[in-house]
Coordinates of C-alpha atoms in Angstrom, one line a residue:
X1 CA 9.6 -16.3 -16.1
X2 CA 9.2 -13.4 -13.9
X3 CA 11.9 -11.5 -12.7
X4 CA 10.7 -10.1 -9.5
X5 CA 11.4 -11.9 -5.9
X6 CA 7.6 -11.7 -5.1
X7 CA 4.5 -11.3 -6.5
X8 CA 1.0 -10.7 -5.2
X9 CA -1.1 -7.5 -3.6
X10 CA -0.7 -6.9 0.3
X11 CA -2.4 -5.1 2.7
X12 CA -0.9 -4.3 6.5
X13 CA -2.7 -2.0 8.9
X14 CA -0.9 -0.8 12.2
X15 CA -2.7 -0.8 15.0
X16 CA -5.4 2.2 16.0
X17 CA -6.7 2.2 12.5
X18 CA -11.0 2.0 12.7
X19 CA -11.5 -1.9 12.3
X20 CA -14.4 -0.5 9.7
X21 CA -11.7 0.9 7.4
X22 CA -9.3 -2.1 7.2
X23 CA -12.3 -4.4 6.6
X24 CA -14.2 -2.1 3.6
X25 CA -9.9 -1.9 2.4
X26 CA -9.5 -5.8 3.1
X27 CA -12.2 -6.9 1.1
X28 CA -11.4 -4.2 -1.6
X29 CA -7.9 -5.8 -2.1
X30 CA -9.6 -9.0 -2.1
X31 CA -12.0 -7.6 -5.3
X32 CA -9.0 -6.2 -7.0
X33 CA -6.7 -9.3 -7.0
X34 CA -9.8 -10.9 -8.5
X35 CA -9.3 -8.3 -11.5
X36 CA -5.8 -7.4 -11.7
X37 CA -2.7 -9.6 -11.7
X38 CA 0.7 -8.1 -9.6
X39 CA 3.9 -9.6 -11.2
X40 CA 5.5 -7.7 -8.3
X41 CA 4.2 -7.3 -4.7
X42 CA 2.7 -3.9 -4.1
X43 CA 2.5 -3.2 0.0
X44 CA -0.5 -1.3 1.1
X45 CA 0.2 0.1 4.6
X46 CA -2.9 1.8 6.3
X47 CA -1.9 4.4 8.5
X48 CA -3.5 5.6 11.8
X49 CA -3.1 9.4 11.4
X50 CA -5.3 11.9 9.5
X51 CA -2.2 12.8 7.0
X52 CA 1.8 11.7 7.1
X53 CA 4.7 13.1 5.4
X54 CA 6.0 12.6 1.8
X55 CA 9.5 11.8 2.2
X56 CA 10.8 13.2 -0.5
X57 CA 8.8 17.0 -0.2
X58 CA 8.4 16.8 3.6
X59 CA 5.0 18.1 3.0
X60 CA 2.2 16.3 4.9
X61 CA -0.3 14.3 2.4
X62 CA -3.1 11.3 2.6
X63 CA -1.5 9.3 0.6
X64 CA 2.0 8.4 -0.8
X65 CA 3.2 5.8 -3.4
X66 CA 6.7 4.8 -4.5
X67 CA 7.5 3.2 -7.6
X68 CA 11.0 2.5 -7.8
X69 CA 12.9 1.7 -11.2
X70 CA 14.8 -1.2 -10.0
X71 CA 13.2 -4.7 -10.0
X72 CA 14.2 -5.8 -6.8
X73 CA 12.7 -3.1 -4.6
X74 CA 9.2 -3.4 -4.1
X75 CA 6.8 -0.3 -4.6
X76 CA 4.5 0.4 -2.0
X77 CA 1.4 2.9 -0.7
X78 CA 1.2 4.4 2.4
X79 CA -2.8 5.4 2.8
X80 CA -3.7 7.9 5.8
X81 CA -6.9 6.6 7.4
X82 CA -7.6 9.4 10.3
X83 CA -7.7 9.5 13.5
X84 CA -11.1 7.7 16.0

């Protein structure tokens, strides 16, 4: 039985991001669930902005992920698409 409260791969986008990005990283996520089974959700968010800020080093990156040790917080990515 699994442990974790969800399961599954998702994908949010805020708004401004180019609608060609979120649809090539859409149907990406769409191929990988195909291959790859999440026991626990992993949340893809698809920034607008050419970098953003790790929160733990402050320094300003394209991409972060946090994988956390306990089972009930979900890890996550935070993916800097740039700016139109």
């Amino acid at each position: 039985m699994n442990d974790y409260p969800s399961a599954g791969l998702r994908l949010r986008s805020e708004p401004g991001v180019d609608p060609e990005v979120r649809i090539v990283c859409i149907n990406f996520c769409k191929w990988l669930r195909t291959r790859i089974n999440f026991p626990i959700r992993v949340v893809i968010y698809l920034k607008k902005d050419e970098q953003i800020k790790n929160r733990t080093t402050k320094e300003m990156v394209t991409a972060t992920f946090f994988a956390p040790y306990e089972k009930d917080v979900e890890p996550y990515i935070h993916i800097a698409t740039g700016g139109l």
